[in-house]
Coordinates of C-alpha atoms in Angstrom, one line a residue:
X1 CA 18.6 -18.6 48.0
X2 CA 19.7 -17.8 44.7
X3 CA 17.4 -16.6 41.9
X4 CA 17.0 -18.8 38.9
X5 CA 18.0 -17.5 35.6
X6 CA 15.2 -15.6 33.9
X7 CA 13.9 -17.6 30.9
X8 CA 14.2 -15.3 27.7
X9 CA 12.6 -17.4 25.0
X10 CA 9.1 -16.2 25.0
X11 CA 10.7 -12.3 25.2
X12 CA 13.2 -12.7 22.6
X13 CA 10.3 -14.2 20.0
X14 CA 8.1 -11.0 20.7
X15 CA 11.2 -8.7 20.5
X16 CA 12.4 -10.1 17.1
X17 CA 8.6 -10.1 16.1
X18 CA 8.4 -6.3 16.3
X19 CA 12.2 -5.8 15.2
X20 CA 11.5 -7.2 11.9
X21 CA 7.9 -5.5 11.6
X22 CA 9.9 -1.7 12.6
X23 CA 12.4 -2.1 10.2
X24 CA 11.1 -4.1 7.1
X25 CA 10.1 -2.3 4.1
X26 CA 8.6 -5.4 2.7
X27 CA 6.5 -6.9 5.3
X28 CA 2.2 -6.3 5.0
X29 CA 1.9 -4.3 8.7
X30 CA -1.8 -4.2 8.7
X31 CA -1.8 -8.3 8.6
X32 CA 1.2 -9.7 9.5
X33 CA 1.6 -7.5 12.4
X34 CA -2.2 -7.6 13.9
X35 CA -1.1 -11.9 13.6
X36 CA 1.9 -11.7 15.3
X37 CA 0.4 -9.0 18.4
X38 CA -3.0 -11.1 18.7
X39 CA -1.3 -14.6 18.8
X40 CA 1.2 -13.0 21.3
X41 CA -1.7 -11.7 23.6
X42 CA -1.1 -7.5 23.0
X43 CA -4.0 -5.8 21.5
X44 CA -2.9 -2.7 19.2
X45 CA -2.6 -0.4 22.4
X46 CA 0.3 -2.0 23.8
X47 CA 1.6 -2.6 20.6
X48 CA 4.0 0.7 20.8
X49 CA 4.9 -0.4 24.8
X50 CA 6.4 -4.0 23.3
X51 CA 7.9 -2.1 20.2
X52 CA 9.8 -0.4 23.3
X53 CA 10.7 -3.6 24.6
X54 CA 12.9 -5.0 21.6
X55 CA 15.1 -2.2 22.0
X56 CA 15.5 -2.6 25.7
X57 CA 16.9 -5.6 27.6
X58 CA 14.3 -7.4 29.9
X59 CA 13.7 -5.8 33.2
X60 CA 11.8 -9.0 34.7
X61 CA 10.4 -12.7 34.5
X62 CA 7.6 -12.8 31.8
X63 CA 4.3 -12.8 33.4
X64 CA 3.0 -15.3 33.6
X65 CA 5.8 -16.8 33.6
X66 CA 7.2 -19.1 29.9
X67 CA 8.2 -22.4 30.4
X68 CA 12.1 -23.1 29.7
X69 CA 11.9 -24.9 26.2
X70 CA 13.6 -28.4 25.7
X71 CA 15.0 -28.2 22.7
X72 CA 16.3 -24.7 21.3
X73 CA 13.9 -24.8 18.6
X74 CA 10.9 -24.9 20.6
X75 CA 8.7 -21.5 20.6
X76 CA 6.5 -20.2 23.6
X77 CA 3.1 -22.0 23.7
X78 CA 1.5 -18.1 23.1
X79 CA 3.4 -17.4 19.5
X80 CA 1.2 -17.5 16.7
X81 CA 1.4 -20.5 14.3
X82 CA 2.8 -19.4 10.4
X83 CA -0.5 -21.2 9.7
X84 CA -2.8 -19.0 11.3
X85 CA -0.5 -15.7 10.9
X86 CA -1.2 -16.5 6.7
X87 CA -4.8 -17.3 7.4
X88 CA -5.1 -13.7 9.1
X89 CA -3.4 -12.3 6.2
X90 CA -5.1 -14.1 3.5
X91 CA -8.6 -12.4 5.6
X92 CA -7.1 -9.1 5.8
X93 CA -6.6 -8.8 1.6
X94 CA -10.0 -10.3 1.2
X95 CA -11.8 -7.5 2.4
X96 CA -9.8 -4.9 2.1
X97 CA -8.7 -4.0 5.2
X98 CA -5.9 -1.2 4.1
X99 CA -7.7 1.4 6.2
X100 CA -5.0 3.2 8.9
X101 CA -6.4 3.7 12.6
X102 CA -9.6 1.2 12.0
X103 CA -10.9 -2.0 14.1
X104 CA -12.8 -4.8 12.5
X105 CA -15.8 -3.6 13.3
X106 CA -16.1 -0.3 12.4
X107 CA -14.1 -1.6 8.8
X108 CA -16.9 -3.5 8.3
X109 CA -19.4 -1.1 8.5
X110 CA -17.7 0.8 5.8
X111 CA -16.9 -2.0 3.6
X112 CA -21.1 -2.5 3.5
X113 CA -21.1 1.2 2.2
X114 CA -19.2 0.6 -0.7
X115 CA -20.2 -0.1 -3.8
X116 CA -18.5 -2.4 -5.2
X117 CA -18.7 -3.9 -8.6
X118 CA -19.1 -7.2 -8.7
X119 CA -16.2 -8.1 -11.1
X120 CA -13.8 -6.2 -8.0
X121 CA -15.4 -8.1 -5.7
X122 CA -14.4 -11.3 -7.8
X123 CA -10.6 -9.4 -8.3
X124 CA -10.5 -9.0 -4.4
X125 CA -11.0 -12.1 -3.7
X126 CA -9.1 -13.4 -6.0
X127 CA -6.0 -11.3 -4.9
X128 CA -6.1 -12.5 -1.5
X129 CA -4.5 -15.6 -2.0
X130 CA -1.9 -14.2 -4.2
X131 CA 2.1 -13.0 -3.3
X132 CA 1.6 -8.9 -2.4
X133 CA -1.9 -8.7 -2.2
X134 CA -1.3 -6.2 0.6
X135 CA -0.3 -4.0 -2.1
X136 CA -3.7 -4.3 -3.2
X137 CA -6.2 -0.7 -2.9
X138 CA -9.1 -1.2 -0.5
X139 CA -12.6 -1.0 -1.6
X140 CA -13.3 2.4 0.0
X141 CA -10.2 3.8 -2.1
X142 CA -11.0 2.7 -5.2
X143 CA -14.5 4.0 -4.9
X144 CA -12.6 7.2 -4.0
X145 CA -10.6 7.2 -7.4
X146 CA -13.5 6.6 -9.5
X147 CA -15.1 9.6 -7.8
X148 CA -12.3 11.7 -8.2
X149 CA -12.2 10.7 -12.2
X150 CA -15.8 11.2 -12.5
X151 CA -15.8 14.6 -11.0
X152 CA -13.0 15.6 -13.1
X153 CA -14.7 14.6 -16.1
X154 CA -11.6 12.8 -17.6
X155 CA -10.9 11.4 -20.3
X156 CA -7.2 10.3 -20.3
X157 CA -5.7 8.8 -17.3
X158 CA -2.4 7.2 -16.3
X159 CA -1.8 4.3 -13.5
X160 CA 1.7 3.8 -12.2
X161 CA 1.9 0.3 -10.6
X162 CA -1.2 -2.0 -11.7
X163 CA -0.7 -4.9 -9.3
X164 CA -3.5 -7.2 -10.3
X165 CA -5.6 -4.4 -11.4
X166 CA -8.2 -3.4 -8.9
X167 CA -7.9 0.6 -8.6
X168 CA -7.0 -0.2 -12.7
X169 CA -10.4 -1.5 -12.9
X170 CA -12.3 1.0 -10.8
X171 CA -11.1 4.1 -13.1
X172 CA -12.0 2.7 -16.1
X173 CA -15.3 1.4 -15.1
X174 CA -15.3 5.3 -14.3
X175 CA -14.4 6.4 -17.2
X176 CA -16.6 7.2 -20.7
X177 CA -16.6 4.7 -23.4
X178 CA -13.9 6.9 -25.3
X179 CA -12.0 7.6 -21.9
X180 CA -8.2 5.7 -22.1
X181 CA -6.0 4.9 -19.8
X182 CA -2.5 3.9 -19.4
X183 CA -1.7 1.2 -17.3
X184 CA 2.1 0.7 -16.2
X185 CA 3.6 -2.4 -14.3
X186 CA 6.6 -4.4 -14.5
X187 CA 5.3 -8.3 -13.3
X188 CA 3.6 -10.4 -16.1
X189 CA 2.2 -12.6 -13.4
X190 CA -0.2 -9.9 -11.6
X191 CA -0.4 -8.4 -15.2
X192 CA -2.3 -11.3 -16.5
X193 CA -4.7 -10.9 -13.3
X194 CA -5.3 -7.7 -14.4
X195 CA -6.1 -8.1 -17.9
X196 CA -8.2 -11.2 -17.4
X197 CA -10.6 -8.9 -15.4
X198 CA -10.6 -5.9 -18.0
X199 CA -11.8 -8.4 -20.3
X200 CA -14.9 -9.8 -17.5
X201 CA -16.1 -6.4 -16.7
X202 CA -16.0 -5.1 -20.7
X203 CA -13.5 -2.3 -20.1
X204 CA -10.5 -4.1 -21.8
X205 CA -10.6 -1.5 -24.4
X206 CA -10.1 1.4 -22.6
X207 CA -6.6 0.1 -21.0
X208 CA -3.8 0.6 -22.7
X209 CA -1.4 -2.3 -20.8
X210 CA 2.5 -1.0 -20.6
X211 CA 4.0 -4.3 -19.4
X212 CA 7.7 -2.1 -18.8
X213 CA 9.2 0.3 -16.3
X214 CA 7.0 2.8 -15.2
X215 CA 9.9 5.1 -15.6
X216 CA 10.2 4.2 -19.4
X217 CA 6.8 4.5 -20.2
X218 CA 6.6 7.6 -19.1
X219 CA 9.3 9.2 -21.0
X220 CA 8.0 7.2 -24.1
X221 CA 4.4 9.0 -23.3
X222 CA 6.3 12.3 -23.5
X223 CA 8.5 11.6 -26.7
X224 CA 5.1 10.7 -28.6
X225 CA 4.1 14.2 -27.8
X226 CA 1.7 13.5 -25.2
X227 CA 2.5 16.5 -22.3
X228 CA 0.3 18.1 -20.7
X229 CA -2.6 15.6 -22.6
X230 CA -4.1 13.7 -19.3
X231 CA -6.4 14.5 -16.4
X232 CA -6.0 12.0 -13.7
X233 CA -2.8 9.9 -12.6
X234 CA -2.9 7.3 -9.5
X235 CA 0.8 5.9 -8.5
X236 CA 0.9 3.2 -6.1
X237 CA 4.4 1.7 -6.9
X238 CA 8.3 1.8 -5.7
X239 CA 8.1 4.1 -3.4
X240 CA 11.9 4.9 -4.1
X241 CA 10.9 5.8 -7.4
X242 CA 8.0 8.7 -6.5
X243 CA 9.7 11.7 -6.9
X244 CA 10.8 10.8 -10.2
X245 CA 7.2 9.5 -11.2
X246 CA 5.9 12.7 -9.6
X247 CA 7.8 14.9 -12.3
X248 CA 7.7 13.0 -15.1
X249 CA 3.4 13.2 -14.2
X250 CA 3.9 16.8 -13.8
X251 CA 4.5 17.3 -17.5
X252 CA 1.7 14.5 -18.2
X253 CA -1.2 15.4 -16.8
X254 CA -3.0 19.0 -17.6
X255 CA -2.9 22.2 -15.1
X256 CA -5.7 21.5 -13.6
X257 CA -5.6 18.1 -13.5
X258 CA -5.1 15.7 -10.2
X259 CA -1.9 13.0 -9.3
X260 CA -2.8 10.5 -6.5
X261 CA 0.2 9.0 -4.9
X262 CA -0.7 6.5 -2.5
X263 CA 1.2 5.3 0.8
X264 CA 2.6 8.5 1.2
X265 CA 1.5 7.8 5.2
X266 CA 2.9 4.0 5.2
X267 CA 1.4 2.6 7.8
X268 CA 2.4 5.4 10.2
X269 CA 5.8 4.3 9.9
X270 CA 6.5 8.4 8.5
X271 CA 5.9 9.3 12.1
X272 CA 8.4 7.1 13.6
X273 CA 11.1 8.5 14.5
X274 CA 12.9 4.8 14.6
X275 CA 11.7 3.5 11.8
X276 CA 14.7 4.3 8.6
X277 CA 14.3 1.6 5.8
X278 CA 14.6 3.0 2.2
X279 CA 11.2 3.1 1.3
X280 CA 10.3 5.0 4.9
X281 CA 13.3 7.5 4.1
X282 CA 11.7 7.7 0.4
X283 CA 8.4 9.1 1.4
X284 CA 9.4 11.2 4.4
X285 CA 11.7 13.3 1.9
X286 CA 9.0 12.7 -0.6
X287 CA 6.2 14.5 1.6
X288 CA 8.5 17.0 2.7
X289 CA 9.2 18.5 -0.9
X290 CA 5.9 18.2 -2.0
X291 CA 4.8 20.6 1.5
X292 CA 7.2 22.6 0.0
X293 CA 6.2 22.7 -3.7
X294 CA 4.4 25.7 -4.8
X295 CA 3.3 24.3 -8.3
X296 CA 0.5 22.1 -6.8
X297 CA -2.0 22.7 -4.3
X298 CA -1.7 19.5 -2.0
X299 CA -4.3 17.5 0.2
X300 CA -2.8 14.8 2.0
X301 CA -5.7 12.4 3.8
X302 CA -5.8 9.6 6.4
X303 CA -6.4 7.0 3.5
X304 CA -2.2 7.2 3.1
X305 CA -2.9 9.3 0.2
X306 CA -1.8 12.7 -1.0
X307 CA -3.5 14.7 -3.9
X308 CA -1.8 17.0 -6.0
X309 CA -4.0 19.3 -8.0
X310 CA -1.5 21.0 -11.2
X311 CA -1.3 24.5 -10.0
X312 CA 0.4 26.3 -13.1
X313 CA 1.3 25.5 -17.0
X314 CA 5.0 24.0 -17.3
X315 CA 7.0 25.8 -19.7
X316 CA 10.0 23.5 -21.7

């Protein structure tokens, strides 16, 4: 007798699934991908075995086997609803979950040994429900940067790509009474966010809100006579942009001093040797220079970022 055509629907949803999720610089992977794998049935192990699977063609019938749809827009009954992959999402920003290699669980444990202000709680929160709030620093990170700031004892510090403001907020609640620091980012909406909560937790006057291109503000900080003036600087913003923001910082911040620039690990996607967007090429080449740079003594860590202490004074 002669085998019935394999039905590809349910395979070609999971294949396109993990297409768009390899190749998309834009997509949040921590939530949108632990949706589209948990409706689907694969747990995070086999997650790299069906990433295989949407570059090869099907070998088999699915097992158990997908009912042939009726109408071409139907989806397999196992496909997550849009519904429920937002409501994962939506979760995922509300705590924080930003943290590479790490299951619910054992996240939770370490969000309950954070302290966390309760005006970033509030901003947390607040930034689930918001457009990019992926882009959004966990708790454990933030609590990172504020211990960073305080061991440094600064006094001047510079923040390329605000979002809403939570590592924003964390520095300056970090920082003394006379401490300032510049605050660069492009989109009035998040902007707002931010500012509302500098004035909630009382550090409003210790930002200093450039609503511009990083880039610009920068060069503006350096015409005004400012190199060499600042002891911290976080970046967390177009990742096509770093090396740029990474030398203009060099001439901002003090020898001595310390640049965080965040995602350098993106989502593992560095390591994958078939994953080429723009922003994955970015940081590879990125990472690669700095390993190379003798002016700064680097320490790259499994919280995606990379510190750069200022090895030497910059002559112009």
């Amino acid at each position: 007798a002669s085998r019935q055509p394999m039905p590809l629907e349910c395979w070609r949803k999971s294949a396109n699934a993990m297409r768009r999720w390899a190749v998309s610089p834009s997509l949040p992977p921590p939530a949108a991908f632990a949706a589209a794998t948990l409706g689907l049935g694969v747990g995070p192990p086999q997650a790299r075995a069906l990433a295989s699977a949407a570059t090869s063609p099907p070998l088999g019938h699915c097992s158990p086997p997908c009912p042939r749809p009726r109408r071409r827009r139907s989806l397999c009954s196992s496909s997550p609803s849009s519904a429920a992959m937002t409501a994962l999402a939506v979760e995922e920003a509300r705590r924080g979950r930003k943290q590479l290699g790490m299951d619910p669980p054992l996240y939770d444990y370490l969000l309950s040994n954070v302290r966390e202000h309760p005006v970033l709680r509030d901003l947390r929160e607040e930034t689930a429900s918001m457009r990019g709030s992926q882009m959004q620093v966990s708790p454990a990170q933030a609590q990172l940067l504020a211990m960073l700031v305080q061991i440094l004892g600064a006094d001047r510090c510079i923040e390329v790509g605000v979002y809403t403001g939570y590592s924003s907020l964390a520095v300056a609640l970090a920082l003394p009474e006379s401490g300032r620091l510049v605050a660069c980012e492009r989109d009035e909406r998040s902007l707002e966010v931010a500012k509302r909560y500098y004035q909630l937790a009382g550090v409003a006057h210790k930002v200093d809100v450039k609503h511009t291109l990083a880039v610009d503000s920068l060069r503006s900080l350096l015409e005004c006579g400012e190199a060499s003036s600042y002891d911290f600087a976080f970046v967390d913003a177009d990742k096509r942009m770093y090396e740029e923001y990474f030398e203009l910082l060099l001439k901002l911040v003090r020898v001595g001093g310390l640049i965080v620039m965040d995602n350098v690990l993106w989502y593992g996607r560095v390591a994958d040797p078939l994953v080429n967007d723009p922003n994955t090429i970015s940081i590879r080449d990125f990472n690669k220079k700095l390993l190379e740079d003798k002016r700064v003594t680097i320490s790259m860590v499994a919280l995606s970022l990379i510190c750069l202490s200022i090895s030497y004074l910059f002559t112009y």
